[in-house]
Coordinates of C-alpha atoms in Angstrom, one line a residue:
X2 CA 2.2 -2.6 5.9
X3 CA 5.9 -3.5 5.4
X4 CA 7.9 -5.7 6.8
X5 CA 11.4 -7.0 5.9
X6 CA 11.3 -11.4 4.3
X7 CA 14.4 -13.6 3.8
X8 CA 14.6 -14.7 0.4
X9 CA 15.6 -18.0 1.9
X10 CA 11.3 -18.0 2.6
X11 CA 12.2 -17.2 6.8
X12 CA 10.3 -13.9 7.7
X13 CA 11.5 -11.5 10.0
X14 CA 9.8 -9.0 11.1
X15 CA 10.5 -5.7 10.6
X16 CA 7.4 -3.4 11.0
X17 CA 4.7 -5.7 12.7
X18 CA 0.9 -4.6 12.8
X19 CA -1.6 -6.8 13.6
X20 CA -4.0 -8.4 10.5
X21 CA -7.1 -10.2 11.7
X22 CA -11.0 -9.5 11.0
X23 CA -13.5 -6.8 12.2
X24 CA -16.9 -7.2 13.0
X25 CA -18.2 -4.3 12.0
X26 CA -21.6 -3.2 10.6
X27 CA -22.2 -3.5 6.8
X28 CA -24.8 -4.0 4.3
X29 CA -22.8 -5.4 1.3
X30 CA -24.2 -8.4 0.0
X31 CA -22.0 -10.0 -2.6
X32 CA -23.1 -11.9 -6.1
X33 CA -20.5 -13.7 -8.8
X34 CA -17.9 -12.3 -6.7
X35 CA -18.6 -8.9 -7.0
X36 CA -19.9 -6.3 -4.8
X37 CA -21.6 -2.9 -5.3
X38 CA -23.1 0.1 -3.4
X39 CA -24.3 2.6 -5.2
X40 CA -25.0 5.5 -3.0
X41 CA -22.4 8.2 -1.8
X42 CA -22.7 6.6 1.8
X43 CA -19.5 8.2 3.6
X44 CA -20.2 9.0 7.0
X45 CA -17.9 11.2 9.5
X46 CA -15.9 10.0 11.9
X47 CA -16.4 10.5 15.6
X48 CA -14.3 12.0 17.8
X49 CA -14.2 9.2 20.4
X50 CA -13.1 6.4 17.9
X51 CA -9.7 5.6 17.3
X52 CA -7.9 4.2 13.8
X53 CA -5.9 1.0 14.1
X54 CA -3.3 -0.6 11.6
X55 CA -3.0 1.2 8.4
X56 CA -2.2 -1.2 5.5
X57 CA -2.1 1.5 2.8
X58 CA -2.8 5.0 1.6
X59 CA -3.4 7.3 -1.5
X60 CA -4.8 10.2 -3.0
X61 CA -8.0 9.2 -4.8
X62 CA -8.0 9.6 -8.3
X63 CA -10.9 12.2 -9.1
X64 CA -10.9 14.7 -6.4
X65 CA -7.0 13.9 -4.8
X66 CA -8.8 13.7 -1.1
X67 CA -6.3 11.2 1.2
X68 CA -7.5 7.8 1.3
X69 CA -6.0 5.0 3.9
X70 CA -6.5 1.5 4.0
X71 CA -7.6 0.4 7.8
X72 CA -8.2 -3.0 9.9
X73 CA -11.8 -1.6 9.5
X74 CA -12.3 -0.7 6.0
X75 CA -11.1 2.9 4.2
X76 CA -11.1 5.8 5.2
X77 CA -10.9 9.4 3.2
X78 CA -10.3 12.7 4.8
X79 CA -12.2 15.9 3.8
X80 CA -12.1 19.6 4.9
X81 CA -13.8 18.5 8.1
X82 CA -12.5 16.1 8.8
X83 CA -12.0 11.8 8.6
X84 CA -15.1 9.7 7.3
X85 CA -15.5 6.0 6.6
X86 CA -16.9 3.9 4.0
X87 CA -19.7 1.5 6.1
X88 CA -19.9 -0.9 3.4
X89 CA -16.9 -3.6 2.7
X90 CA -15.2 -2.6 5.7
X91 CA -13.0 -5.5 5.1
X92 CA -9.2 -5.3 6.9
X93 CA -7.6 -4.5 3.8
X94 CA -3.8 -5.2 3.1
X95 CA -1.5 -4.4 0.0
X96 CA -3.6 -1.3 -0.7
X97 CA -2.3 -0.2 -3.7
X98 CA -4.6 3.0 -6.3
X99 CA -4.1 2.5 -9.8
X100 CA -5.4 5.0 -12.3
X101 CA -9.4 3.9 -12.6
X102 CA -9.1 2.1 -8.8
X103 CA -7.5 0.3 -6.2
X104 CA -5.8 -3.3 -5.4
X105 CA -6.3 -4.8 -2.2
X106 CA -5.9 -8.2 -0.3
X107 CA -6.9 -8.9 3.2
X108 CA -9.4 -10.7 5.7
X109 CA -13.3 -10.0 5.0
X110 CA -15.8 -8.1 7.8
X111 CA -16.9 -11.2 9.0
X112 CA -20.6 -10.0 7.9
X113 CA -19.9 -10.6 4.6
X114 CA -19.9 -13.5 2.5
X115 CA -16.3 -12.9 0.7
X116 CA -13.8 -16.0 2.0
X117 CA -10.8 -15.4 3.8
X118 CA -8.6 -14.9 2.9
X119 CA -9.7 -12.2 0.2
X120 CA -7.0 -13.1 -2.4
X121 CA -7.2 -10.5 -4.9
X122 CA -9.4 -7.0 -4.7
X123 CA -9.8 -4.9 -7.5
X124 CA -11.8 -2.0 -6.3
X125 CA -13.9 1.0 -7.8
X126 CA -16.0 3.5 -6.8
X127 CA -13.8 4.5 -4.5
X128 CA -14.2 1.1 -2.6
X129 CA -18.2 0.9 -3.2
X130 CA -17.2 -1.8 -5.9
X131 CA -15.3 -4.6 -5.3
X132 CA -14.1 -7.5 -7.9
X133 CA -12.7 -10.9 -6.5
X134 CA -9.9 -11.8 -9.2
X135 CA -8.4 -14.7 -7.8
X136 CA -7.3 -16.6 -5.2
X137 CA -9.8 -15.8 -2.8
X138 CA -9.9 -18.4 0.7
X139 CA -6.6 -18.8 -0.4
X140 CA -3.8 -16.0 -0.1
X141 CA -3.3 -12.7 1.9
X142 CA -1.1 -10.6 0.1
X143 CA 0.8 -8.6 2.4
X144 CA 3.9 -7.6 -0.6
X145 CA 1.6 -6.0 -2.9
X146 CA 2.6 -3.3 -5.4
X147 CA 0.6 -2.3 -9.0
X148 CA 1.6 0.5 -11.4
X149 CA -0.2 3.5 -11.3
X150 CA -0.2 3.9 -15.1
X151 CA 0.0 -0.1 -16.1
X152 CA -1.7 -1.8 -13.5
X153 CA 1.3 -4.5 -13.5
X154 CA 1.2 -6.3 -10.4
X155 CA 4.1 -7.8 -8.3
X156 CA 3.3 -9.4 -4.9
X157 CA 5.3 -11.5 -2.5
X158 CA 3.4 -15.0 -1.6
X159 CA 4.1 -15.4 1.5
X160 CA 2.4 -18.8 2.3
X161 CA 1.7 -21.8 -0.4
X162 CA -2.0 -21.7 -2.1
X163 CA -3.1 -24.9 -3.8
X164 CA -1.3 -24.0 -7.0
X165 CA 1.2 -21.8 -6.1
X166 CA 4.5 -22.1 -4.0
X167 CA 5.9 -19.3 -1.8
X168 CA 7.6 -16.2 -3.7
X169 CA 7.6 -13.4 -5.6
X170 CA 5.2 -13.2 -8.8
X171 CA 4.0 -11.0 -11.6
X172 CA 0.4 -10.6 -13.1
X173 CA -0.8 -8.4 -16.5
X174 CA -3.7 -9.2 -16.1
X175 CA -5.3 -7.2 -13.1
X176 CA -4.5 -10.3 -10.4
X177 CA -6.4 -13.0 -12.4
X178 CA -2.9 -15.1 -12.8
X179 CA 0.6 -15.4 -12.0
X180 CA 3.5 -15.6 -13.2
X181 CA 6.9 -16.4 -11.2
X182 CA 9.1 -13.9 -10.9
X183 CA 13.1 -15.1 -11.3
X184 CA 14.6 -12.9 -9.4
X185 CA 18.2 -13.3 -9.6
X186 CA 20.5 -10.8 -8.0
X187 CA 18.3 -11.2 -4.6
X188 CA 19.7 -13.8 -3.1
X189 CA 20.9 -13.4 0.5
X190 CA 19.4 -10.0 0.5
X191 CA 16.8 -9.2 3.0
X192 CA 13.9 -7.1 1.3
X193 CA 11.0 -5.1 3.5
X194 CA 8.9 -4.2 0.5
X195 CA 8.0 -4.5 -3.0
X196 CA 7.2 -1.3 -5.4
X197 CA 6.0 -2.0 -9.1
X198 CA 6.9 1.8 -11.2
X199 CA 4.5 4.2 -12.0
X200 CA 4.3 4.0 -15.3
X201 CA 6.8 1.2 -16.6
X202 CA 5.4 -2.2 -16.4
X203 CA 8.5 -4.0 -16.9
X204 CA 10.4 -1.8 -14.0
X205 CA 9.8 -2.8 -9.9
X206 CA 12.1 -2.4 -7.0
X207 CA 12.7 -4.3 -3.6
X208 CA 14.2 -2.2 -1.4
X209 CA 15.6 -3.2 2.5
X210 CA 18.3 -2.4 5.1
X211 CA 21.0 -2.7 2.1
X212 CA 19.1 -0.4 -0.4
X213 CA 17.2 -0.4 -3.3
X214 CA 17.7 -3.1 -6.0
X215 CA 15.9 -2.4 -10.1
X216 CA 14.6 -4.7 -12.3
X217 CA 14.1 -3.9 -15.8
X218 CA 13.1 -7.2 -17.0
X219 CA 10.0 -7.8 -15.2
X220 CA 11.5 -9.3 -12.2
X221 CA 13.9 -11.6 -13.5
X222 CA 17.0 -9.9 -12.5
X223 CA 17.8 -7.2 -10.2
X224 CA 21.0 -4.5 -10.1
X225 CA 21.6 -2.2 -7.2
X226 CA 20.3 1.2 -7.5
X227 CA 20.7 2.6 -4.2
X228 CA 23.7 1.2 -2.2
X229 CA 24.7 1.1 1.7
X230 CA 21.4 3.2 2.8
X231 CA 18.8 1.3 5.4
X232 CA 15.9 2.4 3.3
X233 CA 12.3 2.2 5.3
X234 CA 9.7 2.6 2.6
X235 CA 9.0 3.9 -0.9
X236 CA 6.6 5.6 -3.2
X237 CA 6.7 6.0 -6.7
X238 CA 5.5 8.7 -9.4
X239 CA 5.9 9.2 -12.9
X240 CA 9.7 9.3 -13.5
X241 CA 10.8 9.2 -9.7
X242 CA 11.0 7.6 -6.4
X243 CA 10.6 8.8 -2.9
X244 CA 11.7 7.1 0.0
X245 CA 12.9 7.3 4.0
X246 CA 16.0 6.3 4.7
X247 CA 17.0 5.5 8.8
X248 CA 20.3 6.8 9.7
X249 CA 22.1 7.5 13.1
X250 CA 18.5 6.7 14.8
X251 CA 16.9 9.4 12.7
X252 CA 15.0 9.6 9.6
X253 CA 15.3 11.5 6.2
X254 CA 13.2 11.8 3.0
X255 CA 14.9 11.3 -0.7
X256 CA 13.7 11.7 -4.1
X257 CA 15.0 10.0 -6.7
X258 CA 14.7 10.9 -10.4
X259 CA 14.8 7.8 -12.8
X260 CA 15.8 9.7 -15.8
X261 CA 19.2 10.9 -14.6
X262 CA 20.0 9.2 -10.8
X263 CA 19.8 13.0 -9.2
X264 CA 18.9 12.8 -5.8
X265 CA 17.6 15.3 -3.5
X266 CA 16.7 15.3 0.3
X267 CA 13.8 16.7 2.3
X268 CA 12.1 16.9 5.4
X269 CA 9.9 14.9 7.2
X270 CA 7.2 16.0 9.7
X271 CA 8.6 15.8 13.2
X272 CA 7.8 12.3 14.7
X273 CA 6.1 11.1 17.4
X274 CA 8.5 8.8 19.9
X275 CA 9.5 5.5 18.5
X276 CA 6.9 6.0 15.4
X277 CA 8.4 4.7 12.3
X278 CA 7.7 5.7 9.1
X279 CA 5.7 2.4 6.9
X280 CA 3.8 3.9 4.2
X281 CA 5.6 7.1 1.8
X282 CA 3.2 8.1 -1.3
X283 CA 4.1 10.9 -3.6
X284 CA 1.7 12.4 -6.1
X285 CA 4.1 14.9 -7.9
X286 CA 4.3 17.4 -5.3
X287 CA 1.8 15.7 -2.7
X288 CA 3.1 13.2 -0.4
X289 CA 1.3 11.3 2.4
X290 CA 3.8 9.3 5.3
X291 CA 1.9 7.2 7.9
X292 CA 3.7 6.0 10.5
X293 CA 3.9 2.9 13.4
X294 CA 1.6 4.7 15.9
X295 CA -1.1 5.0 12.9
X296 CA 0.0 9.2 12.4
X297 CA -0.9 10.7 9.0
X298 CA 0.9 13.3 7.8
X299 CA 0.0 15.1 4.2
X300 CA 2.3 17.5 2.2
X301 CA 0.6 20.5 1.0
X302 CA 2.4 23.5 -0.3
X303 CA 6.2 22.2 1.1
X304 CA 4.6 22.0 4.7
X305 CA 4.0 18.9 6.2
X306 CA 0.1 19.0 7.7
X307 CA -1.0 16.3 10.6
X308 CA -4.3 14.5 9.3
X309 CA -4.3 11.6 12.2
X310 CA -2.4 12.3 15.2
X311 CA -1.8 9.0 16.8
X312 CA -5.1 7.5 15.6
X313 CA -6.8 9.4 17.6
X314 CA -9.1 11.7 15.4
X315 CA -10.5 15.4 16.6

């Protein structure tokens, strides 16, 4: 989920989905703040349920099937179609794959014993495994971002913990501490999201209605990168972005090489009315969009392919 903060700490929002619990069905039983199942216990989808508020989405790491992060829990989609994880079906948000997992923050499945908030997640297994690092009862990450590659985290506090004030951090340590984040070069600017680099750890980018500002210092200090463009939402791969930029009422896709500043322009999948694009992830030539009204839409072979039309599975 995105949503556009004032660096003066008032939030307004830009791309507003709901973030509560679900009581939902689950056998996890938790134990020095760590969770495991160990069987393959993915179960189809039916047609007569529908998918509500998408906080994330990826290709897992080992056999690149599309993975999104739900108020229910995750959800992969195979050949036949979408199946769900009945364990930790938590309400993930700041769902975030790294290289051997995923990052995560959130509100538990109330039939758990994980606090909420969940602080957080490092998760394995494709989400069978889950590792509280810190902060758990204490903060919902909604601005989280890791590197692929490094694993460097940078997240947005949105609301003071007991040792923490509101604003942007760092951690190198796979979420067990923070660091503050300077971030000079931000102020006045209105940022909807936070996106840590693939693969360098001392690179992230904020990126809003004005653009996309860099950081090359690990947060400290930002420079414009992409200037007078109303940019929507990011991904980012090995040596490149990918984003959606808004303009005259419609939208566009970009991809940006690091190396040299190129830019190139591609199309999106044709949009349902008033859907806005919140999540863009790009996999070197894979991309996945979801959009407002909880629509997947996967990039295979330069064709855009509808996984979830609406929410509302087949």
């Amino acid at each position: 989920m995105k949503r556009t903060l004032m660096l003066s700490l008032f939030l307004t929002p830009l791309l507003l989905s709901a973030c509560g619990t679900e009581d939902a069905p689950s056998d996890t039983s938790q134990s020095e703040n760590v969770t495991t199942t160990t069987n393959d216990e993915w179960q189809r989808v039916g047609s007569d349920e529908t998918v509500s508020h998408i906080h994330g989405a990826g290709f897992w790491q080992d056999d690149n099937r599309p993975v999104i992060a739900t108020h229910a829990g995750l959800m992969e989609y195979r050949e036949d179609g979408w199946y769900t994880l009945p364990t930790n079906r938590h309400d993930y948000m700041g769902f975030e794959l790294v290289e051997d997992g995923f990052y995560a923050s959130g509100h538990p499945d109330r039939r758990t014993d994980f606090q909420n908030p969940l602080g957080v997640l490092y998760g394995k297994d494709h989400g069978m495994t889950l590792d509280v690092r810190a902060l758990e009862g204490e903060a919902d990450f909604h601005y989280m971002s890791a590197g692929y590659a490094t694993e460097m985290l940078y997240v947005y506090l949105e609301e003071a913990t007991s040792e923490l004030e509101p604003g942007f951090y760092r951690s190198d340590d796979g979420g067990r501490s923070f660091e503050s984040m300077r971030g000079s070069g931000v102020e006045g600017e209105q940022v909807a999201g936070i996106i840590a680099d693939a693969t360098e750890a001392e690179r992230v980018f904020l990126y809003g209605p004005s653009g996309i500002l860099v950081s090359n210092d690990f947060g400290d200090s930002f420079e414009p990168l992409v200037e007078s463009e109303q940019v929507i939402t990011v991904g980012a791969d090995e040596g490149q972005l990918a984003y959606v930029r808004q303009t005259d009422g419609s939208f566009e896709g970009v991809r940006f090489n690091l190396d040299d500043g190129s830019t190139e322009t591609f199309d999106l999948p044709e949009l349902q009315a008033d859907a806005v694009p919140i999540e863009l992830v790009i996999k070197e030539e894979r991309m996945l969009l979801v959009t407002s009204d909880n629509s997947v839409y996967e990039l295979i072979d330069e064709e855009w392919q509808t996984q979830l039309d609406a929410g509302e599975l087949d």
